[in-house]
Amino acid sequence: MIRDVARRFARERLLPFGHEWDRTGEFPPVLLSEMGSLGLFGILAPQEHGGLGGGYLTWAVALEEIAAGNGGISTLMHVHALGTAGVLARLGNTEQKARWLPRMVAGEAIGCIALTEPHAGSDVAKVKTRARKADGGWRLDGVKQFISNGRRASVAIILAVTDPERGNRGMSFFLVPTDAQGFIVGKTEEKLGQRTSDTVQIVLDDCFVPETALMGEYGQALPATMGLLSDGRISIAAQAVGMARAAFDCALEYARERKAFGKAIIDHQALAFRLADMATQIDVARAYAHHAARLLDEGVECVKEASMAKLFAGKMAERVCSDAIQIHGGYGYLADYPVERIYRDVRVCQIYEGTNDIQRLIIARKLSGPTVDKELGGRWGASPGQDRTMAIAGR
């Protein structure tokens, strides 16, 4: 049912406007409340805060449909509902969740999560943003980079160093309203694709927040962060599948209509075989992403599977989108046809939430031995053999 709702919304409210929104970088704000009213922002949120209390398989199915409609909108949904609201639901206190989650589920308040910095992406140890104690709260100083939803957000989760002497145990999360004094949103970045997803730099200039802004346990942001990675990678795998499917659908329709040498080009074996390969790759990527999502829903440690899903799906999607352009011939290279935009939109799936090389590192380390870091263990803890200072790039 959720898949059907998401698919109908994507086809009616997203797909027809992709070219215009890509050109302007804007979309009607009413879309956010519409997505909220349909429950798309609340799939993972607790029922007591207006959510559905659903699982990651349900999330993956819905996000694929939104991505098939518009890649940038699916990134907004990913960062807002999973990356921000999902983290708040796990780590926030009662007051924080009661204040923000119902509004986030409804699409009234959009969230962003600010981890990455100009010189700190996959290497969390390089984070330089500082949070210093002040009368009645904290003062934050630093710069965050590549922050999706940063321009539209009403609330941000900020990763900051609270005790430099404690290393990995000296970082904390803060829940910061974006209208706080000293919270400065920089220019919107001009990007290759996903122009409906705003990406900005955020400057924290002596930004004051009260004591109640501390989210989760003091100094425990890094252990918590390491447990917030598998869901994000599975989410991006589903997103990549959705965009690849959209490009494939365009290519299939074109191949049925375009005629060459007296027949539809789909009836030429070379084109038919290419389409067969594309369909196979999409289905395999989806099946493995769903496999990883089921493991996460069951509480099974699945860092390797999540990284494999993202690695395979991201590479697959770019290849499928490239083949879709090829099937269109010269028309595929024109902005008039959706495959050109989808090809640009999908490229970033191999970068954010950990680059392809980071995923390979994680997979290789999982294959190297069964060492378990019990201190960070548990369902949301670090995985066997995972380096605690890597792999959060892209948020």
GROMACS .gro file of C-alpha atoms in nm:
model
  395
    1MET     CA    1   0.000   0.000   0.000
    2ILE     CA    2   0.282   0.241   0.088
    3ARG     CA    3   0.459   0.155  -0.237
    4ASP     CA    4   0.144   0.233  -0.434
    5VAL     CA    5   0.094   0.564  -0.253
    6ALA     CA    6   0.456   0.667  -0.314
    7ARG     CA    7   0.442   0.556  -0.678
    8ARG     CA    8   0.124   0.749  -0.749
    9PHE     CA    9   0.261   1.061  -0.584
   10ALA     CA   10   0.589   1.034  -0.778
   11ARG     CA   11   0.415   0.988  -1.112
   12GLU     CA   12   0.162   1.265  -1.063
   13ARG     CA   13   0.345   1.527  -0.856
   14LEU     CA   14   0.714   1.477  -0.938
   15LEU     CA   15   0.780   1.314  -1.273
   16PRO     CA   16   0.608   1.570  -1.499
   17PHE     CA   17   0.806   1.862  -1.356
   18GLY     CA   18   1.160   1.723  -1.349
   19HIS     CA   19   1.296   1.936  -1.631
   20GLU     CA   20   1.156   2.264  -1.496
   21TRP     CA   21   1.273   2.202  -1.139
   22ASP     CA   22   1.616   2.095  -1.258
   23ARG     CA   23   1.647   2.424  -1.450
   24THR     CA   24   1.535   2.647  -1.163
   25GLY     CA   25   1.654   2.443  -0.865
   26GLU     CA   26   1.317   2.507  -0.701
   27PHE     CA   27   0.997   2.313  -0.640
   28PRO     CA   28   0.661   2.411  -0.485
   29PRO     CA   29   0.695   2.409  -0.103
   30VAL     CA   30   0.348   2.255  -0.078
   31LEU     CA   31   0.507   1.925  -0.185
   32LEU     CA   32   0.658   1.892   0.161
   33SER     CA   33   0.324   1.904   0.341
   34GLU     CA   34   0.178   1.669   0.079
   35MET     CA   35   0.454   1.416   0.146
   36GLY     CA   36   0.392   1.457   0.516
   37SER     CA   37   0.019   1.402   0.486
   38LEU     CA   38   0.081   1.084   0.283
   39GLY     CA   39   0.303   0.948   0.559
   40LEU     CA   40   0.621   0.945   0.352
   41PHE     CA   41   0.817   1.140   0.613
   42GLY     CA   42   0.685   0.927   0.898
   43ILE     CA   43   0.757   0.574   0.780
   44LEU     CA   44   1.031   0.521   1.039
   45ALA     CA   45   0.906   0.762   1.306
   46PRO     CA   46   0.740   0.628   1.625
   47GLN     CA   47   0.363   0.614   1.624
   48GLU     CA   48   0.341   0.826   1.939
   49HIS     CA   49   0.487   1.114   1.740
   50GLY     CA   50   0.263   1.072   1.437
   51GLY     CA   51   0.474   0.824   1.244
   52LEU     CA   52   0.400   0.479   1.109
   53GLY     CA   53   0.660   0.296   1.316
   54GLY     CA   54   0.757   0.101   1.005
   55GLY     CA   55   1.076  -0.079   0.913
   56TYR     CA   56   1.364  -0.030   0.675
   57LEU     CA   57   1.226  -0.257   0.405
   58THR     CA   58   0.914  -0.042   0.390
   59TRP     CA   59   1.136   0.266   0.380
   60ALA     CA   60   1.346   0.127   0.096
   61VAL     CA   61   1.038   0.044  -0.110
   62ALA     CA   62   0.894   0.395  -0.065
   63LEU     CA   63   1.222   0.578  -0.128
   64GLU     CA   64   1.278   0.387  -0.453
   65GLU     CA   65   0.945   0.517  -0.581
   66ILE     CA   66   1.022   0.878  -0.489
   67ALA     CA   67   1.367   0.849  -0.647
   68ALA     CA   68   1.207   0.720  -0.966
   69GLY     CA   69   1.005   1.042  -0.969
   70ASN     CA   70   1.284   1.284  -0.881
   71GLY     CA   71   1.631   1.209  -0.747
   72GLY     CA   72   1.671   1.540  -0.563
   73ILE     CA   73   1.340   1.508  -0.381
   74SER     CA   74   1.437   1.157  -0.273
   75THR     CA   75   1.759   1.298  -0.125
   76LEU     CA   76   1.558   1.557   0.065
   77MET     CA   77   1.339   1.276   0.198
   78HIS     CA   78   1.642   1.060   0.284
   79VAL     CA   79   1.824   1.333   0.478
   80HIS     CA   80   1.512   1.467   0.647
   81ALA     CA   81   1.319   1.155   0.745
   82LEU     CA   82   1.603   0.907   0.796
   83GLY     CA   83   1.917   1.113   0.849
   84THR     CA   84   1.765   1.372   1.083
   85ALA     CA   85   1.428   1.259   1.217
   86GLY     CA   86   1.557   0.902   1.241
   87VAL     CA   87   1.858   1.009   1.446
   88LEU     CA   88   1.640   1.228   1.665
   89ALA     CA   89   1.400   0.940   1.727
   90ARG     CA   90   1.689   0.719   1.846
   91LEU     CA   91   1.902   0.963   2.040
   92GLY     CA   92   1.678   1.254   2.138
   93ASN     CA   93   1.525   1.299   2.480
   94THR     CA   94   1.153   1.313   2.546
   95GLU     CA   95   1.131   1.691   2.520
   96GLN     CA   96   1.332   1.710   2.196
   97LYS     CA   97   1.126   1.443   2.027
   98ALA     CA   98   0.794   1.589   2.141
   99ARG     CA   99   0.890   1.934   2.012
  100TRP     CA  100   1.024   1.840   1.671
  101LEU     CA  101   0.917   1.494   1.552
  102PRO     CA  102   0.544   1.561   1.494
  103ARG     CA  103   0.630   1.870   1.286
  104MET     CA  104   0.897   1.681   1.092
  105VAL     CA  105   0.662   1.392   1.019
  106ALA     CA  106   0.403   1.638   0.890
  107GLY     CA  107   0.654   1.815   0.667
  108GLU     CA  108   0.608   2.139   0.858
  109ALA     CA  109   0.972   2.144   0.972
  110ILE     CA  110   1.253   2.004   0.757
  111GLY     CA  111   1.571   1.874   0.915
  112CYS     CA  112   1.935   1.846   0.819
  113ILE     CA  113   2.230   1.670   0.979
  114ALA     CA  114   2.569   1.842   0.974
  115LEU     CA  115   2.857   1.598   1.007
  116THR     CA  116   3.085   1.665   0.709
  117GLU     CA  117   3.334   1.953   0.716
  118PRO     CA  118   3.564   2.102   0.450
  119HIS     CA  119   3.846   1.873   0.563
  120ALA     CA  120   3.651   1.598   0.739
  121GLY     CA  121   3.424   1.361   0.552
  122SER     CA  122   3.489   0.991   0.592
  123ASP     CA  123   3.751   1.065   0.858
  124VAL     CA  124   3.548   1.173   1.161
  125ALA     CA  125   3.863   1.230   1.365
  126LYS     CA  126   3.929   1.544   1.159
  127VAL     CA  127   3.612   1.721   1.275
  128LYS     CA  128   3.706   2.069   1.399
  129THR     CA  129   3.373   2.221   1.501
  130ARG     CA  130   3.391   2.298   1.873
  131ALA     CA  131   3.124   2.325   2.139
  132ARG     CA  132   3.237   2.516   2.449
  133LYS     CA  133   3.050   2.542   2.777
  134ALA     CA  134   2.889   2.878   2.845
  135ASP     CA  135   2.650   3.018   3.102
  136GLY     CA  136   2.328   2.823   3.055
  137GLY     CA  137   2.442   2.628   2.755
  138TRP     CA  138   2.702   2.590   2.480
  139ARG     CA  139   2.867   2.803   2.212
  140LEU     CA  140   2.939   2.635   1.880
  141ASP     CA  141   3.206   2.743   1.631
  142GLY     CA  142   3.297   2.575   1.305
  143VAL     CA  143   3.211   2.515   0.940
  144LYS     CA  144   3.003   2.232   0.797
  145GLN     CA  145   3.018   2.142   0.428
  146PHE     CA  146   2.788   1.969   0.176
  147ILE     CA  147   2.485   1.991   0.401
  148SER     CA  148   2.174   1.868   0.221
  149ASN     CA  149   1.850   2.047   0.316
  150GLY     CA  150   2.061   2.317   0.482
  151ARG     CA  151   1.873   2.603   0.318
  152ARG     CA  152   1.525   2.463   0.383
  153ALA     CA  153   1.587   2.318   0.729
  154SER     CA  154   1.420   2.442   1.046
  155VAL     CA  155   1.637   2.227   1.270
  156ALA     CA  156   1.985   2.078   1.240
  157ILE     CA  157   2.176   1.805   1.416
  158ILE     CA  158   2.533   1.928   1.463
  159LEU     CA  159   2.834   1.707   1.538
  160ALA     CA  160   3.088   1.898   1.748
  161VAL     CA  161   3.395   1.829   1.960
  162THR     CA  162   3.313   1.886   2.326
  163ASP     CA  163   3.635   1.751   2.479
  164PRO     CA  164   3.939   1.749   2.247
  165GLU     CA  165   4.145   1.555   2.500
  166ARG     CA  166   3.916   1.252   2.485
  167GLY     CA  167   3.956   1.186   2.112
  168ASN     CA  168   3.683   0.955   1.983
  169ARG     CA  169   3.500   0.991   2.314
  170GLY     CA  170   3.500   1.369   2.302
  171MET     CA  171   3.230   1.442   2.042
  172SER     CA  172   2.864   1.522   2.101
  173PHE     CA  173   2.548   1.591   1.904
  174PHE     CA  174   2.349   1.912   1.939
  175LEU     CA  175   1.996   1.979   1.819
  176VAL     CA  176   2.001   2.335   1.689
  177PRO     CA  177   1.713   2.542   1.547
  178THR     CA  178   1.837   2.707   1.231
  179ASP     CA  179   1.712   3.048   1.348
  180ALA     CA  180   1.956   3.039   1.639
  181GLN     CA  181   2.187   3.341   1.655
  182GLY     CA  182   2.521   3.258   1.494
  183PHE     CA  183   2.376   2.984   1.269
  184ILE     CA  184   2.467   3.109   0.922
  185VAL     CA  185   2.358   2.938   0.600
  186GLY     CA  186   2.608   2.992   0.317
  187LYS     CA  187   2.545   2.993  -0.054
  188THR     CA  188   2.365   2.710  -0.223
  189GLU     CA  189   2.620   2.501  -0.412
  190GLU     CA  190   2.588   2.468  -0.789
  191LYS     CA  191   2.596   2.096  -0.861
  192LEU     CA  192   2.613   1.855  -1.152
  193GLY     CA  193   2.275   1.708  -1.063
  194GLN     CA  194   2.003   1.677  -0.799
  195ARG     CA  195   1.936   2.048  -0.816
  196THR     CA  196   1.606   2.012  -0.630
  197SER     CA  197   1.810   1.906  -0.328
  198ASP     CA  198   1.974   2.216  -0.183
  199THR     CA  199   2.333   2.168  -0.063
  200VAL     CA  200   2.496   2.443   0.142
  201GLN     CA  201   2.783   2.532   0.370
  202ILE     CA  202   2.683   2.613   0.728
  203VAL     CA  203   2.891   2.845   0.945
  204LEU     CA  204   2.854   2.832   1.322
  205ASP     CA  205   2.979   3.166   1.451
  206ASP     CA  206   2.962   3.170   1.832
  207CYS     CA  207   2.623   3.001   1.796
  208PHE     CA  208   2.462   2.976   2.140
  209VAL     CA  209   2.236   2.685   2.230
  210PRO     CA  210   2.091   2.599   2.573
  211GLU     CA  211   2.189   2.298   2.779
  212THR     CA  212   1.880   2.119   2.648
  213ALA     CA  213   2.029   2.120   2.297
  214LEU     CA  214   2.268   1.836   2.385
  215MET     CA  215   2.132   1.526   2.213
  216GLY     CA  216   2.220   1.181   2.335
  217GLU     CA  217   2.494   1.119   2.585
  218TYR     CA  218   2.780   1.363   2.631
  219GLY     CA  219   3.088   1.253   2.437
  220GLN     CA  220   2.913   0.956   2.279
  221ALA     CA  221   2.836   1.094   1.932
  222LEU     CA  222   3.099   0.886   1.756
  223PRO     CA  223   2.985   0.548   1.891
  224ALA     CA  224   2.628   0.650   1.808
  225THR     CA  225   2.728   0.771   1.461
  226MET     CA  226   2.894   0.443   1.375
  227GLY     CA  227   2.558   0.280   1.435
  228LEU     CA  228   2.378   0.517   1.201
  229LEU     CA  229   2.555   0.410   0.884
  230SER     CA  230   2.400   0.088   0.759
  231ASP     CA  231   2.053   0.237   0.728
  232GLY     CA  232   2.186   0.528   0.524
  233ARG     CA  233   2.371   0.303   0.283
  234ILE     CA  234   2.069   0.081   0.230
  235SER     CA  235   1.866   0.395   0.170
  236ILE     CA  236   2.106   0.520  -0.099
  237ALA     CA  237   2.102   0.175  -0.262
  238ALA     CA  238   1.722   0.199  -0.287
  239GLN     CA  239   1.751   0.552  -0.422
  240ALA     CA  240   1.997   0.440  -0.690
  241VAL     CA  241   1.763   0.159  -0.791
  242GLY     CA  242   1.477   0.407  -0.826
  243MET     CA  243   1.668   0.642  -1.053
  244ALA     CA  244   1.803   0.352  -1.261
  245ARG     CA  245   1.450   0.220  -1.300
  246ALA     CA  246   1.328   0.560  -1.416
  247ALA     CA  247   1.600   0.575  -1.683
  248PHE     CA  248   1.524   0.218  -1.787
  249ASP     CA  249   1.152   0.295  -1.823
  250CYS     CA  250   1.237   0.589  -2.049
  251ALA     CA  251   1.470   0.374  -2.259
  252LEU     CA  252   1.218   0.091  -2.288
  253GLU     CA  253   0.941   0.325  -2.399
  254TYR     CA  254   1.170   0.493  -2.653
  255ALA     CA  255   1.291   0.157  -2.787
  256ARG     CA  256   0.933   0.046  -2.846
  257GLU     CA  257   0.842   0.366  -3.032
  258ARG     CA  258   1.157   0.447  -3.227
  259LYS     CA  259   1.183   0.272  -3.562
  260ALA     CA  260   1.496   0.199  -3.762
  261PHE     CA  261   1.539  -0.022  -4.068
  262GLY     CA  262   1.170  -0.093  -4.082
  263LYS     CA  263   1.102  -0.200  -3.725
  264ALA     CA  264   1.107  -0.081  -3.365
  265ILE     CA  265   1.462  -0.068  -3.234
  266ILE     CA  266   1.367  -0.301  -2.948
  267ASP     CA  267   1.329  -0.571  -3.213
  268HIS     CA  268   1.697  -0.539  -3.299
  269GLN     CA  269   1.891  -0.791  -3.096
  270ALA     CA  270   2.169  -0.551  -2.994
  271LEU     CA  271   1.921  -0.315  -2.830
  272ALA     CA  272   1.709  -0.594  -2.685
  273PHE     CA  273   2.011  -0.752  -2.518
  274ARG     CA  274   2.116  -0.418  -2.370
  275LEU     CA  275   1.769  -0.372  -2.222
  276ALA     CA  276   1.775  -0.728  -2.088
  277ASP     CA  277   2.104  -0.657  -1.910
  278MET     CA  278   1.970  -0.331  -1.767
  279ALA     CA  279   1.657  -0.497  -1.630
  280THR     CA  280   1.862  -0.776  -1.474
  281GLN     CA  281   2.101  -0.538  -1.303
  282ILE     CA  282   1.817  -0.330  -1.158
  283ASP     CA  283   1.635  -0.633  -1.020
  284VAL     CA  284   1.950  -0.780  -0.866
  285ALA     CA  285   2.039  -0.449  -0.700
  286ARG     CA  286   1.688  -0.413  -0.562
  287ALA     CA  287   1.682  -0.770  -0.430
  288TYR     CA  288   2.011  -0.723  -0.244
  289ALA     CA  289   1.910  -0.384  -0.103
  290HIS     CA  290   1.590  -0.545   0.027
  291HIS     CA  291   1.795  -0.831   0.172
  292ALA     CA  292   2.010  -0.585   0.367
  293ALA     CA  293   1.700  -0.394   0.481
  294ARG     CA  294   1.543  -0.715   0.613
  295LEU     CA  295   1.857  -0.793   0.810
  296LEU     CA  296   1.848  -0.446   0.965
  297ASP     CA  297   1.479  -0.486   1.050
  298GLU     CA  298   1.557  -0.817   1.221
  299GLY     CA  299   1.836  -0.663   1.428
  300VAL     CA  300   2.106  -0.862   1.251
  301GLU     CA  301   2.447  -0.699   1.210
  302CYS     CA  302   2.465  -0.609   0.842
  303VAL     CA  303   2.741  -0.355   0.784
  304LYS     CA  304   2.897  -0.565   0.508
  305GLU     CA  305   2.565  -0.624   0.337
  306ALA     CA  306   2.471  -0.253   0.357
  307SER     CA  307   2.804  -0.152   0.203
  308MET     CA  308   2.769  -0.416  -0.068
  309ALA     CA  309   2.418  -0.297  -0.148
  310LYS     CA  310   2.527   0.064  -0.184
  311LEU     CA  311   2.844  -0.019  -0.378
  312PHE     CA  312   2.665  -0.243  -0.627
  313ALA     CA  313   2.356  -0.027  -0.668
  314GLY     CA  314   2.551   0.296  -0.717
  315LYS     CA  315   2.773   0.149  -0.988
  316MET     CA  316   2.480  -0.029  -1.148
  317ALA     CA  317   2.271   0.286  -1.164
  318GLU     CA  318   2.531   0.494  -1.345
  319ARG     CA  319   2.585   0.212  -1.595
  320VAL     CA  320   2.213   0.168  -1.657
  321CYS     CA  321   2.160   0.542  -1.698
  322SER     CA  322   2.448   0.558  -1.943
  323ASP     CA  323   2.295   0.272  -2.143
  324ALA     CA  324   1.960   0.453  -2.140
  325ILE     CA  325   2.126   0.754  -2.302
  326GLN     CA  326   2.288   0.525  -2.558
  327ILE     CA  327   1.954   0.373  -2.652
  328HIS     CA  328   1.816   0.722  -2.712
  329GLY     CA  329   2.105   0.798  -2.943
  330GLY     CA  330   2.163   1.170  -3.001
  331TYR     CA  331   1.835   1.257  -2.831
  332GLY     CA  332   1.962   1.109  -2.507
  333TYR     CA  333   2.231   1.375  -2.495
  334LEU     CA  334   1.973   1.654  -2.501
  335ALA     CA  335   1.827   1.813  -2.191
  336ASP     CA  336   1.483   1.772  -2.351
  337TYR     CA  337   1.485   1.404  -2.255
  338PRO     CA  338   1.475   1.289  -1.889
  339VAL     CA  339   1.762   1.041  -1.921
  340GLU     CA  340   2.015   1.325  -1.942
  341ARG     CA  341   1.900   1.465  -1.606
  342ILE     CA  342   1.871   1.125  -1.439
  343TYR     CA  343   2.226   1.041  -1.546
  344ARG     CA  344   2.350   1.357  -1.372
  345ASP     CA  345   2.132   1.299  -1.066
  346VAL     CA  346   2.248   0.943  -1.006
  347ARG     CA  347   2.623   1.007  -1.015
  348VAL     CA  348   2.638   1.125  -0.654
  349CYS     CA  349   2.512   0.788  -0.527
  350GLN     CA  350   2.872   0.671  -0.552
  351ILE     CA  351   2.991   0.958  -0.332
  352TYR     CA  352   2.761   1.045  -0.043
  353GLU     CA  353   2.701   0.819   0.258
  354GLY     CA  354   3.056   0.694   0.197
  355THR     CA  355   3.230   0.676  -0.138
  356ASN     CA  356   3.272   0.353  -0.332
  357ASP     CA  357   3.628   0.318  -0.206
  358ILE     CA  358   3.510   0.357   0.154
  359GLN     CA  359   3.254   0.082   0.095
  360ARG     CA  360   3.527  -0.144  -0.043
  361LEU     CA  361   3.740  -0.075   0.265
  362ILE     CA  362   3.453  -0.168   0.494
  363ILE     CA  363   3.374  -0.486   0.302
  364ALA     CA  364   3.740  -0.588   0.295
  365ARG     CA  365   3.776  -0.533   0.670
  366LYS     CA  366   3.466  -0.739   0.734
  367LEU     CA  367   3.619  -1.019   0.531
  368SER     CA  368   3.951  -1.001   0.716
  369GLY     CA  369   3.842  -1.136   1.052
  370PRO     CA  370   3.581  -1.170   1.326
  371THR     CA  371   3.719  -0.912   1.573
  372VAL     CA  372   3.434  -0.741   1.755
  373ASP     CA  373   3.451  -0.406   1.930
  374LYS     CA  374   3.218  -0.499   2.214
  375GLU     CA  375   3.238  -0.154   2.370
  376LEU     CA  376   3.055  -0.006   2.072
  377GLY     CA  377   2.844  -0.315   2.003
  378GLY     CA  378   2.474  -0.373   1.996
  379ARG     CA  379   2.227  -0.321   1.717
  380TRP     CA  380   2.334   0.038   1.657
  381GLY     CA  381   2.698  -0.005   1.756
  382ALA     CA  382   3.012  -0.044   1.551
  383SER     CA  383   3.048  -0.361   1.353
  384PRO     CA  384   3.317  -0.628   1.369
  385GLY     CA  385   3.639  -0.496   1.225
  386GLN     CA  386   3.503  -0.150   1.142
  387ASP     CA  387   3.733   0.147   1.186
  388ARG     CA  388   3.564   0.395   1.418
  389THR     CA  389   3.701   0.695   1.232
  390MET     CA  390   3.559   0.647   0.888
  391ALA     CA  391   3.269   0.648   0.652
  392ILE     CA  392   3.019   0.923   0.721
  393ALA     CA  393   3.083   1.138   0.415
  394GLY     CA  394   2.790   1.302   0.251
  395ARG     CA  395   2.560   1.433   0.522
   0.00000   0.00000   0.00000
